[in-house]
Amino acid sequence: MHNDEDKLKDDYQLKPKKKSSKTIFSILITALLGLLNFSKLAVIGKLLFTLLKASKFAGTFISMGLTVVLYAQFYGWLFALGFVAVIFVHEMGHYLTSKQLGLDVSAPTFIPFLGAFIKMKTMPKSVREEAITAIGGPLAGAFITLVCIVLYILTNNHYWAGLAYLSAFLNLFNLLPFGSLDGGRISKAISPFIWVIGLVMALFLIWKLHAYILLIIVFFGIYEVFTMFQKKSETAQYLFVEPSFRLKIGFSYLLLISALAVLMIYSLDISKSFTDSLYR
């Protein structure tokens, strides 16, 4: 999933913000290492500081490292590394498709326990561009899910099957056709009325799975619908797409959902078989 932000126009204002961002990341990592007091984490901290100075992806590397460290305390290092890796691949899908369209976007930033996002410094000019940038994430997610399945077949290590299931589930969830989720951005190019189906699905998931995080998505999604109605003339121009593109993006959307569903069911069957064998 990627969040939209207005482009910063003043270079003088931009530089202090970057510096401030680095300072915040540094403080967070230093505090974390101090609290956990692990010698291995000190090495990770030094590595992250080196990456901070060397790459424009510094914020990505540091937020990834921080997220891995935090997840590892609850779920173990293997899960933390795999989970963060599949999210990174998903976000890079958004990043690369945005760059292909000539949009100015930031490198991915991770927020522990909430996910990751890329900042849009220039907005898509049409729903066509918005849909293409949106589908890039789950498309990359389907690819890494397939890679995990292949690694399971080659190694017979059930870790890869579990990671494949997790990746498929996360990407399918993101394809829910509503609001700021990737599916909401894609389905808008097919027909905005699909959001009605997405809203019903979101409310059902909130009730059935107690996925209360979706309340935030529902709130902002409803707000966006009202905004579109208030600016009908601008919205109509923004939402216009050629019928041929609508057909292509619709077919791609359904094909992607189907592929991820098949991969998720397959990896779930593997995981269940493995779990059942442990209790025989």
Coordinates of C-alpha atoms in Angstrom, one line a residue:
M1 CA 0.0 0.0 0.0
H2 CA 1.4 3.8 -0.9
N3 CA 0.3 7.1 0.6
D4 CA 0.0 10.4 -1.4
E5 CA 1.8 13.5 -0.2
D6 CA 2.2 16.9 -1.8
K7 CA 5.5 17.6 -3.6
L8 CA 7.9 19.7 -1.7
K9 CA 8.7 22.7 -3.8
D10 CA 11.3 24.5 -1.8
D11 CA 14.8 22.9 -1.8
Y12 CA 15.7 24.9 1.3
Q13 CA 12.9 23.2 3.2
L14 CA 13.6 19.8 1.8
K15 CA 17.2 19.5 3.1
P16 CA 16.3 20.1 6.8
K17 CA 13.5 17.5 6.6
K18 CA 16.0 14.8 5.3
K19 CA 18.4 15.6 8.1
S20 CA 15.6 15.5 10.6
S21 CA 14.4 12.2 9.3
K22 CA 17.9 10.7 9.7
T23 CA 18.2 12.1 13.2
I24 CA 14.9 10.5 14.2
F25 CA 15.9 7.1 12.7
S26 CA 19.3 7.4 14.6
I27 CA 17.6 8.1 17.9
L28 CA 15.1 5.3 17.4
I29 CA 17.8 2.7 16.7
T30 CA 20.1 3.9 19.5
A31 CA 17.2 3.8 22.0
L32 CA 16.2 0.3 20.8
L33 CA 19.7 -1.1 21.1
G34 CA 20.1 0.4 24.5
L35 CA 16.8 -1.1 25.7
L36 CA 17.5 -4.6 24.3
N37 CA 21.2 -4.5 25.2
F38 CA 22.2 -7.2 22.7
S39 CA 25.8 -7.2 21.3
K40 CA 24.6 -8.5 18.0
L41 CA 22.2 -5.6 17.6
A42 CA 25.1 -3.2 18.1
V43 CA 26.7 -4.6 14.9
I44 CA 23.4 -4.2 13.1
G45 CA 23.2 -0.6 14.3
K46 CA 26.6 0.2 12.9
L47 CA 25.7 -1.4 9.6
L48 CA 22.5 0.6 9.4
F49 CA 24.4 3.9 10.1
T50 CA 26.8 3.1 7.3
L51 CA 23.9 2.5 4.9
L52 CA 22.4 5.7 6.1
K53 CA 25.3 7.7 4.7
A54 CA 25.8 5.6 1.5
S55 CA 22.4 5.3 -0.1
K56 CA 19.3 7.2 -1.0
F57 CA 17.5 4.1 0.2
A58 CA 19.0 4.8 3.7
G59 CA 15.6 5.4 5.2
T60 CA 14.3 2.1 3.7
F61 CA 17.3 0.1 5.1
I62 CA 17.0 1.7 8.6
S63 CA 13.3 1.3 8.9
M64 CA 13.5 -2.2 7.5
G65 CA 16.2 -3.1 10.1
L66 CA 14.3 -1.6 12.9
T67 CA 11.2 -3.5 11.9
V68 CA 13.1 -6.8 11.6
V69 CA 14.6 -6.2 15.1
L70 CA 11.2 -5.5 16.6
Y71 CA 9.4 -8.4 14.9
A72 CA 12.2 -10.8 15.9
Q73 CA 11.6 -10.1 19.6
F74 CA 8.0 -11.5 19.2
Y75 CA 8.2 -14.0 16.3
G76 CA 11.9 -14.9 15.9
W77 CA 14.5 -13.8 13.4
L78 CA 13.5 -16.2 10.5
F79 CA 9.9 -14.9 10.5
A80 CA 10.9 -11.3 10.9
L81 CA 13.4 -11.4 7.9
G82 CA 10.9 -13.2 5.6
F83 CA 8.0 -11.1 6.5
V84 CA 9.8 -7.8 6.0
A85 CA 11.3 -9.1 2.8
V86 CA 7.9 -9.9 1.2
I87 CA 6.6 -6.4 2.2
F88 CA 9.7 -4.9 0.7
V89 CA 9.2 -6.7 -2.6
H90 CA 5.6 -5.5 -2.7
E91 CA 6.5 -1.9 -2.1
M92 CA 9.3 -2.0 -4.7
G93 CA 6.6 -3.1 -7.2
H94 CA 4.9 0.2 -6.5
Y95 CA 8.2 2.1 -6.6
L96 CA 9.3 0.7 -9.9
T97 CA 6.0 1.1 -11.7
S98 CA 5.8 4.7 -10.4
K99 CA 9.2 5.4 -11.8
Q100 CA 8.3 3.9 -15.1
L101 CA 5.5 6.4 -15.4
G102 CA 7.9 9.3 -14.5
L103 CA 6.3 9.9 -11.1
D104 CA 8.5 11.3 -8.3
V105 CA 8.2 8.9 -5.4
S106 CA 10.3 8.2 -2.3
A107 CA 11.9 4.9 -1.5
P108 CA 9.8 2.6 0.7
T109 CA 9.5 3.4 4.4
F110 CA 8.6 0.8 7.0
I111 CA 6.4 1.4 10.1
P112 CA 6.7 -1.5 12.5
F113 CA 3.4 -3.4 13.0
L114 CA 1.6 -1.2 10.4
G115 CA 3.4 -2.1 7.2
A116 CA 5.2 0.1 4.7
F117 CA 4.5 2.8 2.1
I118 CA 6.1 5.0 -0.5
K119 CA 5.5 8.8 -0.6
M120 CA 4.1 10.2 -3.8
K121 CA 5.8 13.6 -4.4
T122 CA 4.0 14.0 -7.7
M123 CA 0.4 12.8 -8.1
P124 CA -0.8 10.6 -10.9
K125 CA -2.4 12.6 -13.7
S126 CA -5.2 10.1 -14.3
V127 CA -6.8 7.1 -12.8
R128 CA -5.0 5.1 -15.5
E129 CA -1.6 6.0 -13.9
E130 CA -3.0 5.4 -10.4
A131 CA -4.2 1.9 -11.4
I132 CA -0.8 1.0 -12.9
T133 CA 1.2 2.1 -9.9
A134 CA -1.3 0.3 -7.6
I135 CA -1.2 -3.1 -9.5
G136 CA 2.7 -3.0 -9.4
G137 CA 2.7 -3.9 -5.7
P138 CA 0.6 -7.1 -5.7
L139 CA 2.1 -8.1 -9.0
A140 CA 5.5 -8.1 -7.4
G141 CA 3.9 -9.8 -4.4
A142 CA 2.6 -12.6 -6.5
F143 CA 6.1 -13.0 -8.0
I144 CA 7.8 -13.4 -4.6
T145 CA 5.0 -15.7 -3.5
L146 CA 5.8 -18.0 -6.4
V147 CA 9.5 -17.8 -5.6
C148 CA 8.7 -19.0 -2.1
I149 CA 6.7 -21.9 -3.5
V150 CA 9.6 -22.9 -5.8
L151 CA 12.1 -22.7 -2.9
Y152 CA 9.8 -25.0 -0.9
I153 CA 9.7 -27.5 -3.8
L154 CA 13.5 -27.4 -4.1
T155 CA 14.3 -27.6 -0.4
N156 CA 11.2 -29.3 1.1
N157 CA 11.6 -26.7 3.9
H158 CA 8.1 -25.8 5.2
Y159 CA 9.3 -22.3 6.2
W160 CA 9.0 -21.3 2.5
A161 CA 5.5 -22.7 2.3
G162 CA 4.5 -20.7 5.3
L163 CA 6.1 -17.5 3.9
A164 CA 4.3 -18.1 0.6
Y165 CA 1.0 -18.3 2.4
L166 CA 1.7 -15.1 4.3
S167 CA 2.8 -13.3 1.2
A168 CA -0.3 -14.4 -0.8
F169 CA -2.7 -13.4 2.0
L170 CA -1.2 -10.0 2.5
N171 CA -1.3 -9.2 -1.3
L172 CA -4.9 -10.6 -1.6
F173 CA -5.9 -8.4 1.4
N174 CA -4.4 -5.4 -0.4
L175 CA -6.5 -6.2 -3.5
L176 CA -9.8 -5.6 -1.6
P177 CA -11.5 -3.1 -4.0
F178 CA -12.0 -0.2 -1.7
G179 CA -10.4 3.0 -0.5
S180 CA -6.6 3.5 -0.4
L181 CA -5.9 -0.3 -0.7
D182 CA -4.3 -1.3 -4.0
G183 CA -7.6 -3.0 -5.1
G184 CA -9.4 0.3 -4.5
R185 CA -7.0 2.2 -6.8
I186 CA -7.2 -0.5 -9.5
S187 CA -10.9 -1.0 -9.4
K188 CA -11.4 2.8 -9.7
A189 CA -10.1 2.5 -13.2
I190 CA -12.6 -0.3 -14.0
S191 CA -15.7 1.3 -12.4
P192 CA -15.9 3.4 -9.2
F193 CA -19.1 1.5 -8.4
I194 CA -17.0 -1.6 -7.5
W195 CA -16.2 0.3 -4.3
V196 CA -19.7 -0.6 -3.1
I197 CA -18.8 -4.2 -3.2
G198 CA -15.5 -3.4 -1.5
L199 CA -17.2 -1.5 1.3
V200 CA -19.5 -4.5 2.0
M201 CA -16.5 -6.8 2.0
A202 CA -14.5 -4.5 4.3
L203 CA -17.4 -4.3 6.8
F204 CA -17.8 -8.1 6.7
L205 CA -14.1 -8.6 7.4
I206 CA -14.3 -6.1 10.3
W207 CA -17.2 -8.0 11.8
K208 CA -16.0 -11.6 11.0
L209 CA -12.2 -11.3 11.7
H210 CA -12.3 -8.3 14.1
A211 CA -10.0 -6.5 11.6
Y212 CA -10.5 -3.1 13.2
I213 CA -7.6 -1.6 11.3
L214 CA -10.0 -1.6 8.3
L215 CA -12.1 1.0 10.0
I216 CA -9.4 3.6 9.1
I217 CA -9.5 2.5 5.5
V218 CA -13.3 2.6 5.5
F219 CA -13.3 6.1 7.0
F220 CA -10.9 7.5 4.5
G221 CA -12.5 5.6 1.6
I222 CA -15.9 7.1 2.4
Y223 CA -14.3 10.6 2.7
E224 CA -12.8 10.1 -0.8
V225 CA -16.2 9.2 -2.2
F226 CA -17.7 12.4 -0.9
T227 CA -14.8 14.4 -2.2
M228 CA -15.3 12.9 -5.7
F229 CA -19.0 13.8 -5.6
Q230 CA -18.1 17.4 -4.6
K231 CA -15.7 17.8 -7.5
K232 CA -17.7 16.1 -10.2
S233 CA -16.2 17.9 -13.2
E234 CA -12.6 17.3 -12.1
T235 CA -13.4 13.7 -11.0
A236 CA -15.0 12.9 -14.4
Q237 CA -11.9 14.0 -16.2
Y238 CA -9.6 12.2 -13.9
L239 CA -11.6 8.9 -14.1
F240 CA -11.8 8.9 -17.8
V241 CA -10.0 5.8 -19.4
E242 CA -10.2 4.2 -22.8
P243 CA -12.4 1.1 -22.9
S244 CA -9.4 -1.0 -24.0
F245 CA -7.4 0.0 -20.9
R246 CA -10.5 -0.7 -18.7
L247 CA -10.7 -4.2 -20.2
K248 CA -6.9 -4.8 -19.8
I249 CA -6.7 -3.6 -16.2
G250 CA -9.9 -5.5 -15.3
F251 CA -8.6 -8.7 -16.7
S252 CA -5.2 -8.2 -15.0
Y253 CA -7.0 -7.5 -11.7
L254 CA -9.1 -10.7 -11.8
L255 CA -6.1 -12.8 -13.1
L256 CA -3.9 -11.5 -10.2
I257 CA -6.6 -12.3 -7.6
S258 CA -7.0 -15.8 -9.0
A259 CA -3.3 -16.5 -9.1
L260 CA -2.8 -15.3 -5.5
A261 CA -5.8 -17.3 -4.3
V262 CA -4.4 -20.5 -5.9
L263 CA -1.0 -19.9 -4.4
M264 CA -2.5 -19.2 -1.0
I265 CA -4.6 -22.3 -1.0
Y266 CA -1.7 -24.5 -2.2
S267 CA 0.7 -23.2 0.4
L268 CA -2.0 -23.5 3.1
D269 CA -2.5 -27.2 2.1
I270 CA 1.2 -27.8 2.5
S271 CA 1.3 -26.1 5.9
K272 CA -1.7 -28.1 7.1
S273 CA -0.3 -31.4 5.9
F274 CA 3.0 -30.6 7.7
T275 CA 1.1 -29.6 10.9
D276 CA -1.1 -32.7 10.8
S277 CA 2.0 -35.0 10.4
L278 CA 3.5 -33.6 13.6
Y279 CA 0.5 -34.8 15.6
R280 CA 0.2 -38.3 14.2

